[in-house]
Amino acid sequence: MRSKRWFGVLMISLVLWSLTAAGELVLSGRTGQLAMKHLFLIVGTTIPLVWVVYTADYTYRSIRTNSVVRLAAIIYIPLILTLVTNPFYEFYAPLTPHETPFTHIEIGVGPARIVAIAYVIGNMAVGTYYLGHLFERGRSQVSRPVAILVGAVLLGLVPFLGSVFGFVPVETYDHTSLGVVVFLFGVSYVVFRHGFYHISPIARDIILEEAKDPIFVLNNNSRLVDHNTAAAEIVPDLHASGTRALFSELHTELAAVVDELEPDQKREIMLPVGEESRYFSVQISEVTVNAEKIGTVVFLRDITKRRTREKQLERQNEKLDDFAGVVSHDLRNPLNAAQLRLNLVDGGDDEHVVSAQQSLNRMEMIIEDILTLSRAGETVEDPEQIRLADVIRKGWDTVTTDGVDIKLQVTESVTIRADRARLQRVFENLFRNAVDHNRAPVKIRVGLIEDADETGGTTVSGFYVADNGGGIPEDKRDDIFDHGYSSSDEGTGFGLSIVADIVDAHDGDIGVTESDDGGARFNITGVTISS
């Protein structure tokens, strides 16, 4: 991550700052001492800017758009210019050599010096706030790193402020370098002891805390080492029990499920939450370091709404099955009996007999469509990879009639993952819809829907069935898939709704547009097609 680089820049700057402070003391020539002092001031003014940039980047604030970072950079430029030109104009501050009690350079008070002092204090405060705020959003191991960090910054500022206001043993010497040593020790401890330079510990705490579903973290001994707030809904006395408690003592039923699970497996379980029972999907993930398992994370996902919907669907399906049974048995049997008796009637060409026969045939068609409709939307449990052209041809064989021509624009290599019988019914109904609602000659085209991809080629996203008939008005295109909708007195109103339900059962989508010949074009997308 980028903040590691900025952290490296910060550490190098602090070390360089300390070296310039030491150089001022060990060099004997006045020219060398003044040069070291100017470098000391330049690096010391740079460090607050690097500190703000580092902490902003570490806490995932945009460096380019952050107003504080911009302001710090803007103020930094004139301050550096005054420092670079200070040997000539002393606009930053006058520098006075001293020989007692040891050789050193005194920093006087100048216009830019006052701004620099406010600049240092402000940037250090902002950067510390950024980090402290981020740590406070996490849950585990918060107090110690925050205390050490704040303490290191405050202790580092004490010698600096003491030098500014004269509360130091040698009033003419800048004791800030002593504060740098304290700050270096404090930050280094937080970095290497608490993994401060990694975003993962903090991000883990934030994600763990803000996740709405319960999460438990266990060590290899199945003892709880961390959890989020949502977990307390599953184990009410979780906070009182604290960490390091055996998970089996906290929740026996859940612990038994976790013991049986393998990584990436899922198990559903019903658990009491407050005064109600809720369904959860339980999954575990092993935590490893250098290929060695050090613990387990237990994820619980609330699936109560999904289970409720599944139960509702099960009840609806049961009602549909009962209804299908009634239609199949209780209606079809008397219908068949009526058709047989009608066939025995003398004068079979009588218009009343013909009309009655047509009505009975229509009733049989409605019964057949209702039975199909009751099962069309059932989820496809075991789809198979089948050749699309074969299914199209079989669907056409059941509809073939005079005055209708079909053009198949699908190669033999194209396959689709679907339920064969239900997919064939899709083509049968779409072909029959084209035949029944248009006058001969009718031309039907079946082809693939291809979309351009990022490489400049094409990918197959579905297929279409188009005709050259009168088409479907735009204001009717949303209605044609409704149950019972028909524009013909002879239609049952179930043909296209059956198609829509079958497509939906395959997780696909269906829509209708105008074909190139001015007729209707049905587009089926979202299905799994390979060419």
PDB file of N, CA, C and O in Angstrom, residues 213-256:
ATOM      1  N   ASP A 213     -24.042  -9.095  10.096  1.00  0.00           N
ATOM      2  CA  ASP A 213     -24.207 -10.496  10.473  1.00  0.00           C
ATOM      3  C   ASP A 213     -23.180 -10.874  11.532  1.00  0.00           C
ATOM      4  O   ASP A 213     -22.074 -10.333  11.561  1.00  0.00           O
ATOM      5  N   PRO A 214     -23.514 -11.832  12.405  1.00  0.00           N
ATOM      6  CA  PRO A 214     -22.599 -12.223  13.480  1.00  0.00           C
ATOM      7  C   PRO A 214     -21.299 -12.843  12.960  1.00  0.00           C
ATOM      8  O   PRO A 214     -21.313 -13.624  12.008  1.00  0.00           O
ATOM      9  N   ILE A 215     -20.186 -12.474  13.585  1.00  0.00           N
ATOM     10  CA  ILE A 215     -18.872 -13.025  13.247  1.00  0.00           C
ATOM     11  C   ILE A 215     -18.150 -13.356  14.544  1.00  0.00           C
ATOM     12  O   ILE A 215     -18.089 -12.539  15.464  1.00  0.00           O
ATOM     13  N   PHE A 216     -17.603 -14.560  14.610  1.00  0.00           N
ATOM     14  CA  PHE A 216     -16.810 -15.002  15.764  1.00  0.00           C
ATOM     15  C   PHE A 216     -15.417 -15.389  15.274  1.00  0.00           C
ATOM     16  O   PHE A 216     -15.274 -15.998  14.210  1.00  0.00           O
ATOM     17  N   VAL A 217     -14.396 -15.068  16.070  1.00  0.00           N
ATOM     18  CA  VAL A 217     -13.017 -15.457  15.755  1.00  0.00           C
ATOM     19  C   VAL A 217     -12.525 -16.364  16.874  1.00  0.00           C
ATOM     20  O   VAL A 217     -12.536 -15.970  18.046  1.00  0.00           O
ATOM     21  N   LEU A 218     -12.117 -17.582  16.497  1.00  0.00           N
ATOM     22  CA  LEU A 218     -11.681 -18.576  17.476  1.00  0.00           C
ATOM     23  C   LEU A 218     -10.216 -18.911  17.250  1.00  0.00           C
ATOM     24  O   LEU A 218      -9.713 -18.865  16.125  1.00  0.00           O
ATOM     25  N   ASN A 219      -9.519 -19.270  18.335  1.00  0.00           N
ATOM     26  CA  ASN A 219      -8.150 -19.752  18.172  1.00  0.00           C
ATOM     27  C   ASN A 219      -8.173 -21.262  17.957  1.00  0.00           C
ATOM     28  O   ASN A 219      -9.237 -21.879  17.858  1.00  0.00           O
ATOM     29  N   ASN A 220      -7.004 -21.869  17.892  1.00  0.00           N
ATOM     30  CA  ASN A 220      -6.932 -23.309  17.621  1.00  0.00           C
ATOM     31  C   ASN A 220      -7.497 -24.156  18.749  1.00  0.00           C
ATOM     32  O   ASN A 220      -7.747 -25.353  18.567  1.00  0.00           O
ATOM     33  N   ASN A 221      -7.682 -23.560  19.900  1.00  0.00           N
ATOM     34  CA  ASN A 221      -8.266 -24.283  21.037  1.00  0.00           C
ATOM     35  C   ASN A 221      -9.769 -24.039  21.152  1.00  0.00           C
ATOM     36  O   ASN A 221     -10.372 -24.341  22.190  1.00  0.00           O
ATOM     37  N   SER A 222     -10.349 -23.474  20.077  1.00  0.00           N
ATOM     38  CA  SER A 222     -11.794 -23.194  20.040  1.00  0.00           C
ATOM     39  C   SER A 222     -12.224 -22.223  21.128  1.00  0.00           C
ATOM     40  O   SER A 222     -13.343 -22.284  21.652  1.00  0.00           O
ATOM     41  N   ARG A 223     -11.316 -21.318  21.475  1.00  0.00           N
ATOM     42  CA  ARG A 223     -11.652 -20.258  22.421  1.00  0.00           C
ATOM     43  C   ARG A 223     -11.908 -18.960  21.660  1.00  0.00           C
ATOM     44  O   ARG A 223     -11.242 -18.670  20.676  1.00  0.00           O
ATOM     45  N   LEU A 224     -12.876 -18.214  22.121  1.00  0.00           N
ATOM     46  CA  LEU A 224     -13.238 -16.962  21.465  1.00  0.00           C
ATOM     47  C   LEU A 224     -12.154 -15.909  21.703  1.00  0.00           C
ATOM     48  O   LEU A 224     -11.789 -15.631  22.844  1.00  0.00           O
ATOM     49  N   VAL A 225     -11.665 -15.333  20.614  1.00  0.00           N
ATOM     50  CA  VAL A 225     -10.647 -14.272  20.742  1.00  0.00           C
ATOM     51  C   VAL A 225     -11.167 -12.940  20.221  1.00  0.00           C
ATOM     52  O   VAL A 225     -10.592 -11.890  20.523  1.00  0.00           O
ATOM     53  N   ASP A 226     -12.252 -12.948  19.444  1.00  0.00           N
ATOM     54  CA  ASP A 226     -12.821 -11.690  18.953  1.00  0.00           C
ATOM     55  C   ASP A 226     -14.224 -11.946  18.415  1.00  0.00           C
ATOM     56  O   ASP A 226     -14.587 -13.089  18.104  1.00  0.00           O
ATOM     57  N   HIS A 227     -14.983 -10.874  18.301  1.00  0.00           N
ATOM     58  CA  HIS A 227     -16.349 -10.970  17.780  1.00  0.00           C
ATOM     59  C   HIS A 227     -16.815  -9.566  17.451  1.00  0.00           C
ATOM     60  O   HIS A 227     -16.184  -8.567  17.824  1.00  0.00           O
ATOM     61  N   ASN A 228     -17.927  -9.472  16.740  1.00  0.00           N
ATOM     62  CA  ASN A 228     -18.492  -8.155  16.468  1.00  0.00           C
ATOM     63  C   ASN A 228     -19.755  -7.948  17.297  1.00  0.00           C
ATOM     64  O   ASN A 228     -20.200  -8.843  18.024  1.00  0.00           O
ATOM     65  N   THR A 229     -20.334  -6.765  17.180  1.00  0.00           N
ATOM     66  CA  THR A 229     -21.506  -6.442  17.993  1.00  0.00           C
ATOM     67  C   THR A 229     -22.684  -7.349  17.676  1.00  0.00           C
ATOM     68  O   THR A 229     -23.431  -7.751  18.574  1.00  0.00           O
ATOM     69  N   ALA A 230     -22.855  -7.686  16.380  1.00  0.00           N
ATOM     70  CA  ALA A 230     -23.980  -8.532  15.988  1.00  0.00           C
ATOM     71  C   ALA A 230     -23.925  -9.906  16.636  1.00  0.00           C
ATOM     72  O   ALA A 230     -24.957 -10.549  16.836  1.00  0.00           O
ATOM     73  N   ALA A 231     -22.718 -10.356  16.986  1.00  0.00           N
ATOM     74  CA  ALA A 231     -22.581 -11.676  17.609  1.00  0.00           C
ATOM     75  C   ALA A 231     -23.255 -11.718  18.971  1.00  0.00           C
ATOM     76  O   ALA A 231     -23.692 -12.778  19.427  1.00  0.00           O
ATOM     77  N   ALA A 232     -23.333 -10.561  19.634  1.00  0.00           N
ATOM     78  CA  ALA A 232     -23.952 -10.519  20.959  1.00  0.00           C
ATOM     79  C   ALA A 232     -25.446 -10.813  20.890  1.00  0.00           C
ATOM     80  O   ALA A 232     -26.060 -11.160  21.912  1.00  0.00           O
ATOM     81  N   GLU A 233     -26.055 -10.681  19.706  1.00  0.00           N
ATOM     82  CA  GLU A 233     -27.467 -11.027  19.578  1.00  0.00           C
ATOM     83  C   GLU A 233     -27.666 -12.534  19.650  1.00  0.00           C
ATOM     84  O   GLU A 233     -28.735 -13.007  20.039  1.00  0.00           O
ATOM     85  N   ILE A 234     -26.640 -13.284  19.245  1.00  0.00           N
ATOM     86  CA  ILE A 234     -26.721 -14.747  19.301  1.00  0.00           C
ATOM     87  C   ILE A 234     -26.361 -15.253  20.688  1.00  0.00           C
ATOM     88  O   ILE A 234     -26.962 -16.191  21.198  1.00  0.00           O
ATOM     89  N   VAL A 235     -25.361 -14.627  21.292  1.00  0.00           N
ATOM     90  CA  VAL A 235     -24.923 -14.997  22.643  1.00  0.00           C
ATOM     91  C   VAL A 235     -25.135 -13.784  23.541  1.00  0.00           C
ATOM     92  O   VAL A 235     -24.287 -12.885  23.601  1.00  0.00           O
ATOM     93  N   PRO A 236     -26.275 -13.681  24.212  1.00  0.00           N
ATOM     94  CA  PRO A 236     -26.623 -12.474  24.972  1.00  0.00           C
ATOM     95  C   PRO A 236     -25.579 -12.062  26.015  1.00  0.00           C
ATOM     96  O   PRO A 236     -25.344 -10.885  26.226  1.00  0.00           O
ATOM     97  N   ASP A 237     -24.959 -13.033  26.704  1.00  0.00           N
ATOM     98  CA  ASP A 237     -23.989 -12.701  27.750  1.00  0.00           C
ATOM     99  C   ASP A 237     -22.563 -12.716  27.223  1.00  0.00           C
ATOM    100  O   ASP A 237     -21.612 -12.971  27.967  1.00  0.00           O
ATOM    101  N   LEU A 238     -22.401 -12.435  25.940  1.00  0.00           N
ATOM    102  CA  LEU A 238     -21.076 -12.521  25.311  1.00  0.00           C
ATOM    103  C   LEU A 238     -20.108 -11.524  25.916  1.00  0.00           C
ATOM    104  O   LEU A 238     -18.959 -11.844  26.208  1.00  0.00           O
ATOM    105  N   HIS A 239     -20.550 -10.282  26.110  1.00  0.00           N
ATOM    106  CA  HIS A 239     -19.659  -9.263  26.662  1.00  0.00           C
ATOM    107  C   HIS A 239     -19.265  -9.592  28.101  1.00  0.00           C
ATOM    108  O   HIS A 239     -18.138  -9.334  28.525  1.00  0.00           O
ATOM    109  N   ALA A 240     -20.196 -10.177  28.838  1.00  0.00           N
ATOM    110  CA  ALA A 240     -19.881 -10.545  30.229  1.00  0.00           C
ATOM    111  C   ALA A 240     -18.895 -11.705  30.274  1.00  0.00           C
ATOM    112  O   ALA A 240     -18.030 -11.755  31.151  1.00  0.00           O
ATOM    113  N   SER A 241     -19.010 -12.624  29.310  1.00  0.00           N
ATOM    114  CA  SER A 241     -18.100 -13.774  29.286  1.00  0.00           C
ATOM    115  C   SER A 241     -16.697 -13.373  28.862  1.00  0.00           C
ATOM    116  O   SER A 241     -15.718 -13.984  29.273  1.00  0.00           O
ATOM    117  N   GLY A 242     -16.618 -12.307  28.010  1.00  0.00           N
ATOM    118  CA  GLY A 242     -15.313 -11.856  27.548  1.00  0.00           C
ATOM    119  C   GLY A 242     -14.695 -12.821  26.556  1.00  0.00           C
ATOM    120  O   GLY A 242     -15.290 -13.820  26.155  1.00  0.00           O
ATOM    121  N   THR A 243     -13.479 -12.495  26.145  1.00  0.00           N
ATOM    122  CA  THR A 243     -12.768 -13.367  25.219  1.00  0.00           C
ATOM    123  C   THR A 243     -12.041 -14.468  25.984  1.00  0.00           C
ATOM    124  O   THR A 243     -11.981 -14.462  27.206  1.00  0.00           O
ATOM    125  N   ARG A 244     -11.521 -15.404  25.215  1.00  0.00           N
ATOM    126  CA  ARG A 244     -10.799 -16.570  25.739  1.00  0.00           C
ATOM    127  C   ARG A 244     -11.725 -17.609  26.349  1.00  0.00           C
ATOM    128  O   ARG A 244     -11.256 -18.614  26.897  1.00  0.00           O
ATOM    129  N   ALA A 245     -13.035 -17.409  26.275  1.00  0.00           N
ATOM    130  CA  ALA A 245     -13.968 -18.423  26.773  1.00  0.00           C
ATOM    131  C   ALA A 245     -14.130 -19.491  25.703  1.00  0.00           C
ATOM    132  O   ALA A 245     -14.057 -19.226  24.506  1.00  0.00           O
ATOM    133  N   LEU A 246     -14.342 -20.732  26.136  1.00  0.00           N
ATOM    134  CA  LEU A 246     -14.575 -21.822  25.194  1.00  0.00           C
ATOM    135  C   LEU A 246     -15.867 -21.552  24.430  1.00  0.00           C
ATOM    136  O   LEU A 246     -16.899 -21.213  25.008  1.00  0.00           O
ATOM    137  N   PHE A 247     -15.825 -21.709  23.121  1.00  0.00           N
ATOM    138  CA  PHE A 247     -16.989 -21.422  22.297  1.00  0.00           C
ATOM    139  C   PHE A 247     -18.136 -22.370  22.633  1.00  0.00           C
ATOM    140  O   PHE A 247     -19.301 -21.980  22.582  1.00  0.00           O
ATOM    141  N   SER A 248     -17.807 -23.605  22.976  1.00  0.00           N
ATOM    142  CA  SER A 248     -18.841 -24.581  23.317  1.00  0.00           C
ATOM    143  C   SER A 248     -19.587 -24.184  24.590  1.00  0.00           C
ATOM    144  O   SER A 248     -20.749 -24.555  24.777  1.00  0.00           O
ATOM    145  N   GLU A 249     -18.928 -23.444  25.480  1.00  0.00           N
ATOM    146  CA  GLU A 249     -19.597 -22.971  26.689  1.00  0.00           C
ATOM    147  C   GLU A 249     -20.500 -21.776  26.403  1.00  0.00           C
ATOM    148  O   GLU A 249     -21.486 -21.549  27.102  1.00  0.00           O
ATOM    149  N   LEU A 250     -20.143 -21.020  25.359  1.00  0.00           N
ATOM    150  CA  LEU A 250     -20.940 -19.852  25.017  1.00  0.00           C
ATOM    151  C   LEU A 250     -22.202 -20.235  24.248  1.00  0.00           C
ATOM    152  O   LEU A 250     -23.262 -19.650  24.464  1.00  0.00           O
ATOM    153  N   HIS A 251     -22.072 -21.198  23.328  1.00  0.00           N
ATOM    154  CA  HIS A 251     -23.239 -21.622  22.538  1.00  0.00           C
ATOM    155  C   HIS A 251     -23.013 -23.064  22.088  1.00  0.00           C
ATOM    156  O   HIS A 251     -22.339 -23.318  21.099  1.00  0.00           O
ATOM    157  N   THR A 252     -23.576 -23.990  22.801  1.00  0.00           N
ATOM    158  CA  THR A 252     -23.351 -25.416  22.552  1.00  0.00           C
ATOM    159  C   THR A 252     -23.791 -25.839  21.159  1.00  0.00           C
ATOM    160  O   THR A 252     -23.064 -26.528  20.436  1.00  0.00           O
ATOM    161  N   GLU A 253     -24.992 -25.436  20.763  1.00  0.00           N
ATOM    162  CA  GLU A 253     -25.543 -25.875  19.477  1.00  0.00           C
ATOM    163  C   GLU A 253     -24.720 -25.345  18.312  1.00  0.00           C
ATOM    164  O   GLU A 253     -24.385 -26.078  17.376  1.00  0.00           O
ATOM    165  N   LEU A 254     -24.366 -24.073  18.356  1.00  0.00           N
ATOM    166  CA  LEU A 254     -23.581 -23.473  17.272  1.00  0.00           C
ATOM    167  C   LEU A 254     -22.176 -24.048  17.229  1.00  0.00           C
ATOM    168  O   LEU A 254     -21.626 -24.309  16.148  1.00  0.00           O
ATOM    169  N   ALA A 255     -21.589 -24.275  18.400  1.00  0.00           N
ATOM    170  CA  ALA A 255     -20.238 -24.845  18.453  1.00  0.00           C
ATOM    171  C   ALA A 255     -20.212 -26.242  17.844  1.00  0.00           C
ATOM    172  O   ALA A 255     -19.245 -26.617  17.170  1.00  0.00           O
ATOM    173  N   ALA A 256     -21.275 -27.025  18.053  1.00  0.00           N
ATOM    174  CA  ALA A 256     -21.335 -28.369  17.480  1.00  0.00           C
ATOM    175  C   ALA A 256     -21.373 -28.312  15.957  1.00  0.00           C
ATOM    176  O   ALA A 256     -20.738 -29.124  15.278  1.00  0.00           O
TER     177      ALA A 256
END
